[in-house]
Structure formats: structure tokens, C-alpha cells
Amino acid sequence: MARRDRREPRRRLTYAAIGLLWCVAIVAGALVGLADTFGAAPLGKSLSYSKTVLGGDGHLLRAYLAPDGRWRLPASRTDVDPRFLDALLAYEDKRFYDHSGVDPVAMMRAAYQLLTRGEIVSGGSTISMQVARLLEPRRKRSLYAKYRQMVRAVQLERALSKDDILSLYLTLAPYGGNLEGIRAASFAYFGKEPRRLTLGETALLVALPQSPEYRRPDRHPERARAARNRVLDRISGNGIFSAQELEAAKAELVPSERKPMPLVAPHAADDANAAFSDQSIIKLTIRARLQRRLERLARDRAAALGDVMSAAIVVVEHETGRILARVGTPDYFDVDRAGQVDLTRAVRSPGSTLKPFIYGIGFEDGLVHPQSLIDDRPIRFGDYAPENFDQTFQGTVTVRRALQLSLNVPAVSLLDAVGPSRLLARLGEAGVRLKLPAHETAGLALGLGGIGIRLVDLTALYAGLARQGTVAPFYEQEADPRRPARRLMEPVAAWYVGDVLRGAPPPPNALGGRIAFKTGTSYGYRDAWAVGFDGKYTVGVWTGRPDGAPIPGLLGRTAAAPILFDVFARLTGQPKPLAPAPEGVLTARTAQLPPPLRHFAGRYTAAATGTPDVRILFPPNDAAVALQSSGAAIDPIAIKIAGGTAPLNILVDGMPLQSVRGAGTVFFAPVGPGFVRLTVTDALGAADSVTVRLQP
């Protein structure tokens, strides 16, 4: 009797199992027969995705929220670690590649476990059924909703390939909050693409979609850890992972907070987003890894220069014009440094960085040769008497040395012969945007920075020198049209300039003779520049304050040049050799040059100056003047002038202040602390200048 009682439950379970088998068979047949009665299944073709901006190396630079406010990045099996797919299918759908949307075996197992244990031990949903639910979500869970998922799964299997269905799952699976898809989750929880996941990370990402809010690691790390470990226990018997790997995976930490989504080259990404608003995937030429390294470099160097200092960097492959990195600011979210202002495209005074193009045209015209002699002495061009930065003169030097030392007088003498308007036109013909001060025409001050230019345009000009005289228009977006190169100067002239700049004195602790470069400092110590090139890359660097305020002691050689050399070290390690000399290059010493090239006399418009008749009595040269203020405004500073023939013209940092009828006292309103250069000229061309440090 007892034996019969023991056999009775087994017999009922057997009958129940047989009944389930027949039910599953009937349901499966009905699914196939009724699949067309529910209408066409949604296939995900109308889904909206996060717009993604990719770098030239395929890495994600930046993503934008989808229109519904979710992070939804498209993904396929090639975007994830193969071990993740192994674990996912082992846990969720072992027969994914064998069934037609519904797995009868899994459903029988789930039903049997429910009958025998009184609770759901494993679900019967396939990946296809889960995709159907994600494409056609329903709030209420019911038998009808489950049956509809089955029908939709069969329809999906008929319309799409297995890989397409898997891609939809990898894109739409929920991971908590506004995260959808494996890529968004991997970035948010691990800060990386899901191509290389640890086993612990894999198991967590397999577990989360089952209950994304309940198991969110940033809110419920203990629940997330428990769910991850259950996945590891479940897949342990599949023979895919070793026991040691599984134990190590359980020891991994669970992330307790979300990480920010990638934000690399934000200014370039914003530009691309605005230019291609109708595209969901935009490809740029920027190399993500290089961009990250240079953004860190800009951040470190800007912090070392001062609290409100900023820096911008442009790297281009000069043969093609491809922009490989563009750092518009050290920190996109730094309000003090105006982080969202793209300083690679801000118009600034270039200081002495345009001098190489003066010499280039001089070489092209046959006015000078690198070994020609040129005078660095006090001279006057009408009412303009340029001086060198250190207020000393070198006497007679070679053109090579004059350019390498960035002497002002020789550059202005040569510009006087070349013609400022011609230089301006030549640079404009090369495709560069230049901006003169309001109501100003091109004058000799152009050669010393009396014009505005953007860092990207200045870098393009130097790339033209590297290309031996032609400028390849830059492009940053792969979809941009390729435009023909523009002429800058003759190949021989461009090579002469590059060969001279290769010998420029390097910054401290740097090796010279490997890259051709030039530095510059604008009027009033507002902008510091360094631009250079090797045989493959051209790099432009700018440093200064975003608001254009003066910075006492800011120099291109000490502030920007070290960054330039650091960029080349991160870019190539060993700079590429410069292009070989083209046909027509004349290699000779000064005495071997043709007589007209041995000494450039220039065409001075006035004789050399002696002691000026007009003088600035106060403030004296090199004086330190304390700034005073009455309320919010800074008090004006007096300039006392003696001598000279009226009218007298007063200039502050090269910009006209006012004209007066004779000697006396005038006042100017300082912008703030820093160095300021005061100049006075009279009607006969006599002039006097002083440099004063204004301090709080």
C-alpha cells in the first residue's frame, strides 16, 4: 500500500509532463499558423538612437542622448567580447541558433519546474521573445502578452537573421535608468567599450536586464553582486570557463556609481553634430587616443601656467590635410577657462609667427638668400621705428640668424620691400582667414602681429611650408569634400624657410634640429604661440587667457614651445625627417652668393635714428607702476611727454591712443595688471618708447 502511495505522485508528474509536451506542441503549431494574424511585427527600423561621433580609429569620441532622453547606442556581435555572447547564450538561450523564436524544451522545463517546485526557477523566454517584448513593450504581464511575444518572436525569426535579432537585443536590453544596450551600460559602469570585458563584468551585464532597476549597481550594489554570482554559478557547468576564472570573477568589485559617457574632442563633435544633424553616426578624422593624450597635456600645462590660463592644440597630417587632434580648451566644463569656447578658432594676434612668410616671399622674389646679410640697426619707416623684443640690436647678421632669433627690424625691412598688402593677399590666396583691426589697412606692423588669425589657419600656413609651398585644405569630418591644394610660395622658398626654422633655438630641456618651428608673443603679452612641423605632421599651439587679458611674462618660447615639443614626443616619439631639398636650392656661403644677394640694403624711408627729439619723461622705461582704483574702475595713468614737433601721436601697445598738439601730460586707462608699451611719435618721425609693468 505504501509503495502504491509513493508511485502515485510520480505517475501524476509523468502525466503532467506528457500533457505539457502535448500543450507545447499544440501551442507551437498554433504560433506558426497564427503568426500572420497579428499583423506585421515591429522590426526596429524606426528606432531612434543616440547620435554617435566616431574618431578616425573607430573609437567613440562622443555620444548624444536619443530624442527620448535615453542612452541607446547601436551594437552588433562584433562590438562585444565573444565571451559575453558565450555567457549570455549559456544563461539566457542555449538553443538560440536552433529554435525558430520559441524554444519548446525551455518552456517545458520552466513549466515543469513551476509545477514541481511551486516557483519560477528558470524562464522560458528566448532572446527572440525578449527582443519582441522590447520592440513592443506592454505594461501588464499576462498569458495573452506572453503568447503575443511568442507570435512576434516567430515573425522576427522569419524576417531577420539570427545576428540581426542578437544586435537588437544588444542595442535595446535595459540596464537601469536611461541606459539601453550593452555599449551604453559598459561605458556607464566600466568606462569602456564592451569589446574586452572581464568575466565578472560579463556576468554582471548578463544579469542586469532581467531586473535592471532592482539590480542597478549604482543603487543596489549588493543585489547586483548577488545577481552576478548567480549567473556565474549557472554557467559554471557549461565548460566554457574554468573554475579558477569563475572564482576570480566572483572576487571582482561591483561598480558603485555610473561613469560619464565619453567626451573626447567635444568641440569637434559639436561642430559635426551641427553640420550633420540628420545622421546618427558621424565619422571624424581625429584619433581618439592621441586626442585624449593631448587633452591631458593641455590640462596639465594650463594648470601649471595659472588658474585662468588656457591652451589650444591642433595636429594635422600636412600631406592630406587630415586633422588628427584638435584641443579647443583644457576642460570643456571649466567655466573659469571658458571651456566651451573653441580657442583653436578664436581670432588672436599671432605675434612674430608670420615672419617666416615674409622671408619666404623675399626668397621667392630673389631679394635675399638664407646666407644674405641684413642689418639689425635702429631705423625708421616714416613714423614707425621698430625695435627688437629685448630692445637691443645685433648689427649685421645673416638672414638665417635674423629669422631664427626672430629679430624685428630685419623682418620689417624685408616686409617693406615685399609689401604688406602683397603678404596679406598671398596668405589670403592660400585659404587663410585674416582679420585687420577696424578701420586699418595692411601696414608694416602686420609682420609683428598687427592682425588677427585663428590657430587652425596659422597651422595651415605652416603645413604649407612643410608641403614645400602648397596648402592642403584641412578637413575633420570624413564626409567633407576634398578640395584642391592652394599655392603659398615656390618650393625652393618654402624649403629655405623650413631649413632655417629647423635651426631655431629649442626651449629648455629639448633637442633642437629635428623639427622646424617658430614662436610668437602678441602685443601686451596676451598670446603665446608655437607652430612647427616635421616630415609628416604639423602642430600648432596657443596659450593665454580666454578673455584676452595680458599675462606678465607670457612668452611663446617659454609657455607654448615646450607644449609643442611635448606634442611631437606624444605623436611620433622620433620626429620624421623633413622633405629633401627641391631642385633649384642654392647652397652657398655669403661670399659665394651673387653680389645682389650678399647684402640686403632694403629701401628705408628715413635715415637711422639717433637720440629722439621727443621723449617720454614719465613713466620711465622698465618702471613698475602700481595701479590705483576709485571704486570699480582703475584710475588713469599719466604719460608726461617732452620735446618733439607737433602733432604728437601716442600709442599704447601699438594701438593709437590720441593725438596732441604738443608736449605735456596725457592719460590712458589701463586694462589691468601686466606689461604695457607706450610710444610717442612726432610730425618729423622721431619717436620714443618705454615698457612699463603695471602691478596691483
C-alpha positions in Angstrom: 0.0 0.0 0.0 2.8 2.4 0.9 4.6 1.5 -2.3 1.5 2.4 -4.3 1.3 5.7 -2.5 4.8 6.5 -3.5 4.2 5.7 -7.1 1.1 7.9 -7.3 2.9 11.3 -7.3 5.4 10.1 -9.8 2.6 8.9 -12.1 0.8 12.3 -11.8 4.0 14.2 -12.7 4.6 11.9 -15.6 1.1 12.5 -16.9 1.6 16.3 -16.3 4.8 16.2 -18.2 3.2 14.4 -21.1 0.3 16.9 -21.0 2.8 19.7 -21.1 4.6 18.2 -24.1 1.3 18.0 -26.0 0.4 21.5 -25.0 3.7 22.9 -26.1 3.4 21.0 -29.4 -0.1 22.4 -29.9 1.0 25.9 -28.9 4.0 25.8 -31.3 1.8 24.7 -34.1 -0.7 27.4 -33.4 2.1 30.0 -33.3 3.2 29.1 -36.7 -0.3 29.1 -38.0 -1.4 32.3 -36.4 1.8 34.4 -36.9 0.3 36.3 -39.8 -3.0 37.1 -38.0 -1.3 39.7 -35.6 -0.1 41.9 -38.3 3.5 42.8 -39.2 5.9 42.6 -36.4 8.0 45.7 -35.5 11.5 45.2 -36.7 13.2 48.1 -35.0 13.7 50.1 -38.2 12.1 53.2 -36.8 14.1 53.2 -33.6 15.9 56.4 -32.6 19.5 56.1 -31.4 22.0 58.2 -29.6 23.9 60.2 -32.2 27.5 59.0 -32.1 30.6 60.7 -33.2 33.5 58.3 -34.0 37.2 59.0 -34.4 39.3 58.0 -37.4 40.4 54.9 -35.4 36.8 53.9 -34.9 36.7 54.8 -31.2 33.7 56.7 -29.7 34.5 60.3 -29.2 31.1 61.5 -28.0 27.5 60.4 -27.9 24.4 62.5 -27.5 21.1 61.4 -25.8 18.5 59.9 -28.1 15.4 62.0 -28.6 13.6 60.2 -25.9 16.3 61.0 -23.4 18.0 57.6 -23.3 21.5 56.4 -24.0 20.9 54.0 -26.8 24.0 53.1 -28.8 23.7 50.7 -31.8 25.6 47.4 -31.2 26.2 44.1 -33.0 28.0 40.9 -32.1 31.3 42.4 -33.5 31.1 45.2 -30.8 31.2 42.9 -27.8 33.6 40.4 -26.3 32.9 36.9 -27.7 33.0 35.6 -24.1 30.0 37.8 -23.3 28.0 36.2 -26.1 29.0 32.8 -24.8 27.8 33.6 -21.3 24.7 35.3 -22.5 23.5 32.4 -24.6 24.5 29.9 -21.9 22.4 31.8 -19.4 19.5 33.0 -21.4 19.1 30.9 -24.5 21.3 27.8 -25.1 19.4 26.8 -28.3 19.3 30.3 -29.8 20.7 29.2 -33.1 18.5 26.1 -33.3 14.9 27.2 -32.5 12.6 29.4 -34.6 11.8 32.0 -32.0 10.2 29.8 -29.3 12.2 27.1 -27.5 9.7 24.2 -26.6 12.3 22.5 -24.4 13.0 25.6 -22.4 9.2 26.2 -22.0 8.7 22.6 -20.8 11.5 22.9 -18.3 10.1 26.2 -17.0 6.6 24.8 -16.7 7.8 21.6 -15.1 9.9 23.5 -12.5 6.9 25.7 -11.7 4.7 22.6 -11.2 7.2 20.7 -9.1 8.7 23.5 -7.0 5.9 25.9 -6.9 8.1 28.8 -8.1 9.8 30.1 -11.3 13.3 28.6 -11.4 14.2 29.5 -14.9 12.3 31.4 -17.6 11.2 30.0 -20.9 11.7 33.3 -22.8 14.2 33.2 -25.7 16.3 36.0 -26.9 13.9 36.5 -29.8 11.0 36.7 -27.4 12.8 39.3 -25.3 13.5 41.3 -28.4 9.8 41.1 -29.3 8.9 42.5 -25.8 11.5 45.3 -26.1 10.2 46.3 -29.5 6.5 46.2 -28.4 6.5 46.8 -24.7 3.4 46.1 -22.6 2.9 47.3 -19.0 0.7 44.4 -17.8 2.1 40.9 -17.7 -0.5 38.3 -18.8 -0.8 35.0 -20.7 -2.0 37.0 -23.7 1.1 39.2 -23.5 3.3 36.2 -23.3 1.5 34.5 -26.2 1.8 37.7 -28.3 5.6 37.7 -27.6 5.8 34.2 -28.9 4.0 35.1 -32.1 6.1 38.2 -32.6 9.3 36.1 -31.9 8.3 33.7 -34.7 7.6 36.7 -37.0 11.1 38.2 -36.1 12.7 34.9 -36.9 11.0 34.8 -40.3 12.0 38.4 -41.2 15.5 38.8 -39.7 18.7 36.8 -39.4 19.9 35.5 -36.0 22.6 38.1 -36.0 20.1 40.8 -36.6 18.0 39.7 -33.7 21.0 39.5 -31.5 22.0 43.0 -32.5 18.6 44.3 -31.5 18.9 42.6 -28.1 22.4 44.1 -27.6 21.0 47.5 -28.5 17.7 47.5 -26.6 18.3 45.4 -23.4 17.6 47.6 -20.3 20.4 48.2 -17.8 18.8 50.7 -15.4 17.9 54.3 -15.5 18.2 55.6 -19.0 20.7 53.1 -20.2 19.8 50.8 -23.0 22.0 48.3 -24.7 25.3 46.7 -23.9 27.5 49.6 -25.1 25.8 52.3 -23.0 25.9 50.0 -20.0 29.6 49.1 -20.5 30.5 52.8 -20.8 28.4 53.8 -17.8 29.5 51.1 -15.4 33.0 50.3 -16.6 34.1 53.3 -18.7 35.0 51.3 -21.8 33.6 49.6 -24.9 32.3 46.1 -24.3 35.0 44.5 -26.6 37.2 43.5 -23.7 35.3 42.6 -20.6 36.4 40.6 -17.6 34.4 37.6 -16.7 32.9 39.4 -13.7 31.9 42.4 -15.9 30.4 40.0 -18.4 28.3 38.2 -15.8 27.0 41.5 -14.4 25.9 42.7 -17.8 24.2 39.4 -18.4 22.3 39.6 -15.1 21.1 43.2 -15.2 18.5 43.1 -18.0 16.5 40.6 -16.0 15.7 43.2 -13.4 17.5 46.4 -14.3 16.2 48.7 -11.6 16.2 46.2 -8.8 19.8 45.2 -9.6 21.3 48.6 -10.5 24.8 48.5 -9.2 24.9 52.3 -8.7 21.9 52.0 -6.3 21.9 48.4 -5.1 25.5 47.0 -5.4 24.8 44.1 -3.1 21.8 42.9 -5.2 23.9 43.4 -8.3 26.7 41.3 -6.8 24.3 38.5 -5.9 22.8 38.5 -9.4 26.2 38.4 -11.0 27.2 35.5 -8.8 24.0 33.6 -9.7 25.0 34.0 -13.4 28.4 32.7 -12.7 27.0 29.7 -10.8 24.6 28.9 -13.7 27.2 29.0 -16.4 29.8 27.1 -14.4 28.6 23.7 -15.6 28.9 24.6 -19.3 32.6 24.0 -19.6 33.2 27.4 -21.2 35.1 29.0 -18.2 37.5 27.4 -15.8 36.8 27.1 -12.1 39.7 29.5 -11.4 38.2 32.1 -13.7 34.8 31.8 -12.1 36.2 32.2 -8.6 38.3 35.2 -9.7 35.2 36.8 -11.3 33.2 36.5 -8.0 36.0 38.4 -6.3 35.8 41.3 -8.7 34.4 44.6 -7.3 31.0 45.7 -8.5 30.9 49.3 -9.7 29.0 51.5 -7.2 28.5 54.5 -9.4 28.0 55.5 -13.0 30.8 56.9 -15.1 30.3 59.8 -17.5 29.8 58.9 -21.1 32.9 59.5 -23.4 33.6 63.2 -24.1 36.6 63.3 -26.4 37.2 66.3 -28.8 33.9 67.9 -27.6 34.3 71.0 -29.8 34.9 68.9 -32.9 32.0 66.7 -32.0 29.7 69.7 -31.5 30.7 71.1 -34.9 30.0 67.7 -36.6 26.7 67.4 -34.8 25.6 70.8 -36.1 26.8 70.1 -39.6 25.3 66.6 -39.9 22.1 66.9 -37.8 20.4 64.2 -39.9 23.0 61.5 -39.4 23.1 59.1 -36.5 26.7 58.1 -36.9 29.4 60.7 -37.8 33.0 59.8 -38.5 35.8 62.3 -37.9 39.5 62.1 -38.8 40.5 62.7 -35.1 42.4 59.9 -33.4 40.8 59.3 -30.1 43.9 58.0 -28.2 46.0 60.9 -29.4 43.3 63.4 -28.6 43.0 62.0 -25.1 46.7 62.3 -24.5 46.8 65.9 -25.8 43.8 66.9 -23.8 45.6 65.7 -20.6 48.7 67.6 -21.7 46.7 70.8 -22.3 45.1 70.4 -18.9 48.4 69.8 -17.1 50.2 72.7 -18.8 47.3 75.2 -18.4 47.2 74.4 -14.7 50.9 74.9 -14.4 50.7 78.3 -16.2 48.0 79.7 -13.9 44.4 79.4 -12.6 42.8 81.2 -15.6 45.2 80.1 -18.3 44.1 78.1 -21.2 45.7 76.2 -24.1 44.7 75.0 -27.5 46.4 72.5 -29.8 46.0 71.4 -33.5 47.7 68.4 -35.1 47.4 67.8 -38.8 48.8 65.4 -41.3 50.1 68.0 -43.7 50.2 65.9 -46.9 46.5 65.2 -46.7 45.1 68.0 -44.6 43.5 65.5 -42.1 43.1 66.9 -38.6 44.3 64.2 -36.2 43.7 66.1 -33.0 42.1 69.4 -32.0 42.1 70.5 -28.4 39.9 73.6 -28.1 40.3 74.1 -24.4 41.9 72.2 -21.5 38.5 71.4 -19.9 35.2 71.6 -21.7 33.3 72.2 -18.4 35.7 74.6 -16.8 33.8 77.9 -16.5 36.8 79.9 -15.4 38.7 78.9 -18.5 35.7 79.5 -20.8 35.8 75.7 -21.6 33.1 75.7 -24.2 34.8 78.4 -26.3 36.8 76.7 -29.1 40.2 78.6 -28.9 41.5 76.8 -32.0 39.1 79.1 -33.9 39.4 82.2 -31.8 40.9 85.2 -33.6 44.1 86.3 -31.9 47.2 88.4 -32.6 50.0 86.0 -33.9 53.0 88.0 -32.7 56.1 87.0 -34.7 54.7 83.8 -36.2 54.0 85.5 -39.6 57.7 86.4 -40.1 58.6 83.2 -41.9 56.2 84.1 -44.7 57.8 87.5 -45.1 61.1 85.8 -45.6 59.5 83.2 -47.8 58.3 85.8 -50.3 61.6 87.5 -50.0 63.4 84.2 -51.0 60.9 83.8 -53.8 61.4 87.3 -55.2 65.2 86.9 -55.1 65.6 89.7 -52.6 67.5 87.5 -50.1 69.0 84.1 -49.5 69.4 82.4 -46.1 73.0 83.4 -46.1 72.4 87.0 -47.2 73.5 89.7 -44.7 70.8 92.0 -43.3 71.1 94.9 -40.9 69.6 94.9 -37.5 70.0 98.6 -36.5 67.8 101.4 -35.4 65.9 102.6 -38.4 62.7 104.5 -39.1 59.9 103.9 -41.6 58.1 107.2 -41.7 56.7 107.5 -38.2 57.3 103.8 -37.4 60.5 102.8 -35.7 60.5 99.0 -34.8 62.6 97.7 -32.0 63.5 94.1 -31.0 61.9 92.4 -28.1 64.9 92.9 -25.9 65.4 96.4 -27.1 68.9 95.6 -28.3 70.3 95.3 -31.8 72.5 92.6 -33.3 74.1 94.7 -36.0 74.7 93.0 -39.4 73.6 89.3 -39.3 72.6 86.6 -41.8 69.0 86.3 -42.8 69.1 82.8 -41.3 70.1 84.1 -37.9 67.7 87.1 -38.1 64.8 84.7 -38.6 66.0 82.1 -36.0 66.4 84.9 -33.4 63.1 86.5 -34.5 64.7 89.9 -34.9 62.1 92.6 -35.6 64.0 95.2 -37.6 65.2 92.8 -40.4 61.7 91.4 -40.7 60.1 94.8 -41.1 62.8 95.9 -43.5 62.1 92.9 -45.7 58.3 93.4 -45.4 58.8 97.0 -46.5 60.4 95.6 -49.7 57.9 92.8 -50.2 54.8 94.9 -49.4 52.4 94.4 -46.6 49.4 94.3 -48.9 51.1 91.6 -51.0 51.8 89.5 -48.0 48.2 89.8 -46.9 46.9 88.9 -50.3 49.3 85.9 -50.6 48.2 84.5 -47.3 44.5 85.0 -48.2 45.0 83.2 -51.5 46.3 80.2 -49.5 42.8 80.0 -48.0 43.6 81.6 -44.6 41.3 84.0 -42.8 43.0 87.1 -41.6 41.4 90.0 -39.7 42.8 93.5 -39.6 41.9 95.9 -36.8 38.8 98.0 -37.5 39.4 100.9 -40.0 43.0 99.7 -40.5 44.9 98.8 -43.7 47.8 96.4 -44.1 50.9 98.1 -42.7 54.4 97.2 -41.6 53.0 96.2 -38.1 51.5 93.2 -39.9 54.8 91.4 -39.7 54.9 91.7 -35.9 51.4 90.6 -35.2 49.3 93.6 -36.1 46.5 91.3 -37.4 44.1 88.6 -36.2 44.4 84.9 -37.1 43.0 81.6 -35.9 45.2 78.8 -34.7 43.8 76.4 -37.3 44.7 78.9 -40.1 48.1 79.6 -38.7 48.8 75.8 -38.5 47.6 75.5 -42.1 50.1 78.1 -43.3 53.0 76.1 -41.6 51.6 72.9 -43.1 52.0 74.7 -46.5 55.7 75.3 -45.7 56.1 71.6 -44.8 54.4 70.7 -48.2 57.0 72.9 -49.9 54.7 75.7 -50.9 51.1 74.4 -51.2 48.4 74.3 -48.5 46.1 71.3 -48.4 42.8 72.5 -47.1 42.1 70.9 -43.7 39.2 68.5 -43.2 38.0 67.0 -39.9 34.8 65.1 -41.0 35.2 62.1 -43.3 32.2 63.3 -45.2 33.7 66.7 -46.0 34.6 67.2 -49.7 38.3 67.1 -50.6 39.4 70.4 -52.1 42.5 71.1 -54.2 45.6 72.4 -52.6 46.4 76.2 -52.9 49.7 77.8 -53.6 51.5 79.6 -50.8 55.0 80.1 -52.3 57.6 78.4 -54.6 59.0 75.1 -53.4 62.6 76.4 -53.1 61.4 79.4 -51.0 59.4 77.1 -48.7 62.3 74.7 -48.3 64.6 77.6 -47.3 62.2 78.7 -44.6 61.8 75.2 -43.2 65.6 74.6 -43.2 66.1 77.9 -41.3 63.4 77.2 -38.8 64.9 73.7 -38.1 67.8 75.6 -36.5 65.7 77.8 -34.3 66.9 77.6 -30.6 64.8 75.0 -28.8 63.1 75.5 -25.5 65.0 74.4 -22.3 65.5 70.6 -22.0 64.5 70.0 -25.6 66.7 68.8 -28.5 67.0 71.1 -31.5 67.4 70.5 -35.2 64.7 67.9 -35.6 61.6 70.0 -36.2 61.1 73.3 -37.9 59.3 75.7 -35.6 58.6 79.3 -34.8 57.3 81.0 -31.6 55.5 84.3 -31.2 54.2 86.6 -28.5 51.5 89.1 -29.2 51.4 92.8 -28.1 50.9 93.2 -24.4 51.8 89.5 -23.6 48.3 88.3 -24.3 49.0 85.4 -26.6 51.9 82.9 -26.8 52.3 80.7 -29.9 54.4 77.9 -31.2 53.9 76.3 -34.6 56.2 73.6 -36.1 56.4 70.6 -38.4 58.4 67.5 -39.2 58.3 65.4 -42.3 54.7 64.2 -41.7 52.9 66.3 -39.1 52.3 70.0 -38.4 51.4 71.1 -34.9 50.1 74.5 -33.7 49.9 75.6 -30.0 48.4 78.6 -28.4 48.4 79.6 -24.8 46.9 82.6 -23.0 43.8 83.8 -21.2 40.5 83.2 -22.9 39.4 86.7 -22.2 42.5 88.2 -23.9 43.8 89.9 -20.8 47.6 90.4 -20.5 49.7 87.9 -18.6 53.0 89.4 -17.4 56.0 87.4 -18.6 54.0 85.2 -21.0 56.3 84.3 -23.9 55.9 81.9 -26.8 59.3 80.4 -26.2 58.8 79.5 -22.6 55.0 78.9 -22.5 54.0 77.5 -25.9 57.2 75.9 -27.3 57.5 73.3 -24.5 54.0 72.2 -25.2 54.8 71.9 -28.9 57.8 69.7 -28.3 55.7 67.5 -25.9 53.1 67.1 -28.6 55.7 65.8 -31.0 57.0 63.4 -28.4 53.5 62.0 -27.9 52.8 62.0 -31.6 55.8 60.2 -33.0 58.4 59.7 -30.4 61.1 60.4 -33.0 60.2 63.3 -35.5 60.1 62.3 -39.2 62.8 63.8 -41.4 61.9 67.0 -43.3 61.3 66.8 -47.0 64.5 66.8 -49.1 65.7 69.9 -50.9 63.9 70.5 -54.2 65.6 71.3 -57.4 66.9 74.8 -57.6 68.1 75.2 -54.0 71.4 77.2 -53.8 73.8 76.0 -51.1 76.5 78.6 -50.6 78.2 80.8 -48.1 77.7 84.5 -48.0 80.8 85.3 -50.0 79.8 82.8 -52.7 76.4 84.3 -53.4 75.8 86.5 -56.4 76.6 90.2 -55.4 73.0 91.3 -55.3 72.2 88.6 -52.7 75.2 89.2 -50.4 73.7 92.1 -48.5 70.1 93.2 -48.3 70.1 97.0 -48.1 66.3 97.4 -48.0 64.5 100.6 -49.1 64.4 102.6 -45.9 62.1 105.6 -45.9 64.1 107.5 -43.4 67.6 107.6 -42.0 68.8 105.8 -38.9 67.7 107.4 -35.7 69.9 109.0 -33.1 68.7 110.4 -29.8 65.0 111.1 -30.3 63.8 114.7 -30.1 60.6 113.6 -28.4 60.9 111.9 -25.1 58.6 110.1 -22.5 59.6 111.5 -19.2 57.1 109.5 -17.1 56.8 106.7 -16.6 60.4 105.8 -17.2 61.4 102.6 -19.1 61.2 99.4 -17.1 59.4 101.1 -14.3 56.8 99.3 -12.1 53.7 101.4 -11.7 51.1 100.5 -9.0 47.5 100.5 -10.2 45.1 102.5 -8.1 41.3 102.4 -8.2 38.4 104.5 -7.2 35.5 102.1 -6.7 35.2 99.5 -9.5 37.3 101.4 -12.1 41.1 101.6 -12.4 42.4 105.1 -12.2 44.0 106.5 -15.4 47.8 106.7 -15.6 49.7 109.8 -16.7 52.1 110.0 -19.6 54.4 113.0 -19.4 56.0 114.0 -22.8 58.7 116.5 -23.6 60.0 117.8 -26.9 59.0 116.8 -30.4 57.3 118.6 -33.3 53.5 118.7 -33.1 51.3 117.0 -33.6 52.3 114.1 -31.3 50.7 110.7 -31.6 50.5 108.4 -28.5 50.2 104.7 -28.9 49.5 102.0 -26.2 50.7 98.5 -27.2 50.8 99.7 -30.8 47.2 100.9 -30.8 46.6 104.7 -31.2 45.5 106.4 -28.0 45.2 110.1 -29.1 47.0 113.0 -30.9 48.0 116.1 -29.0 49.3 119.5 -30.2 52.4 119.5 -28.2 54.4 118.2 -25.1 52.6 117.8 -21.8 50.6 115.2 -19.9 48.1 112.8 -21.3 46.3 109.9 -19.5 45.3 106.4 -20.5 43.1 103.9 -18.8 44.9 100.5 -18.2 43.0 97.3 -18.8 44.6 95.6 -15.8 47.9 94.3 -14.5 50.6 93.3 -17.0 53.2 94.9 -19.3 52.3 97.8 -21.5 54.3 99.5 -24.2 53.9 103.3 -24.5 55.1 105.0 -27.7 55.0 108.7 -28.8 55.9 109.9 -32.4 56.1 113.4 -33.7 55.4 115.0 -37.1 59.0 114.5 -38.3 59.1 110.8 -37.5 61.0 111.0 -34.2 59.8 108.5 -31.6 60.4 107.3 -28.1 59.0 104.1 -26.4 59.0 102.7 -22.9 57.8 99.4 -21.5 56.2 99.6 -18.1 54.9 96.9 -15.7 51.5 97.6 -14.2 51.0 95.8 -10.9 48.1 95.7 -8.4 
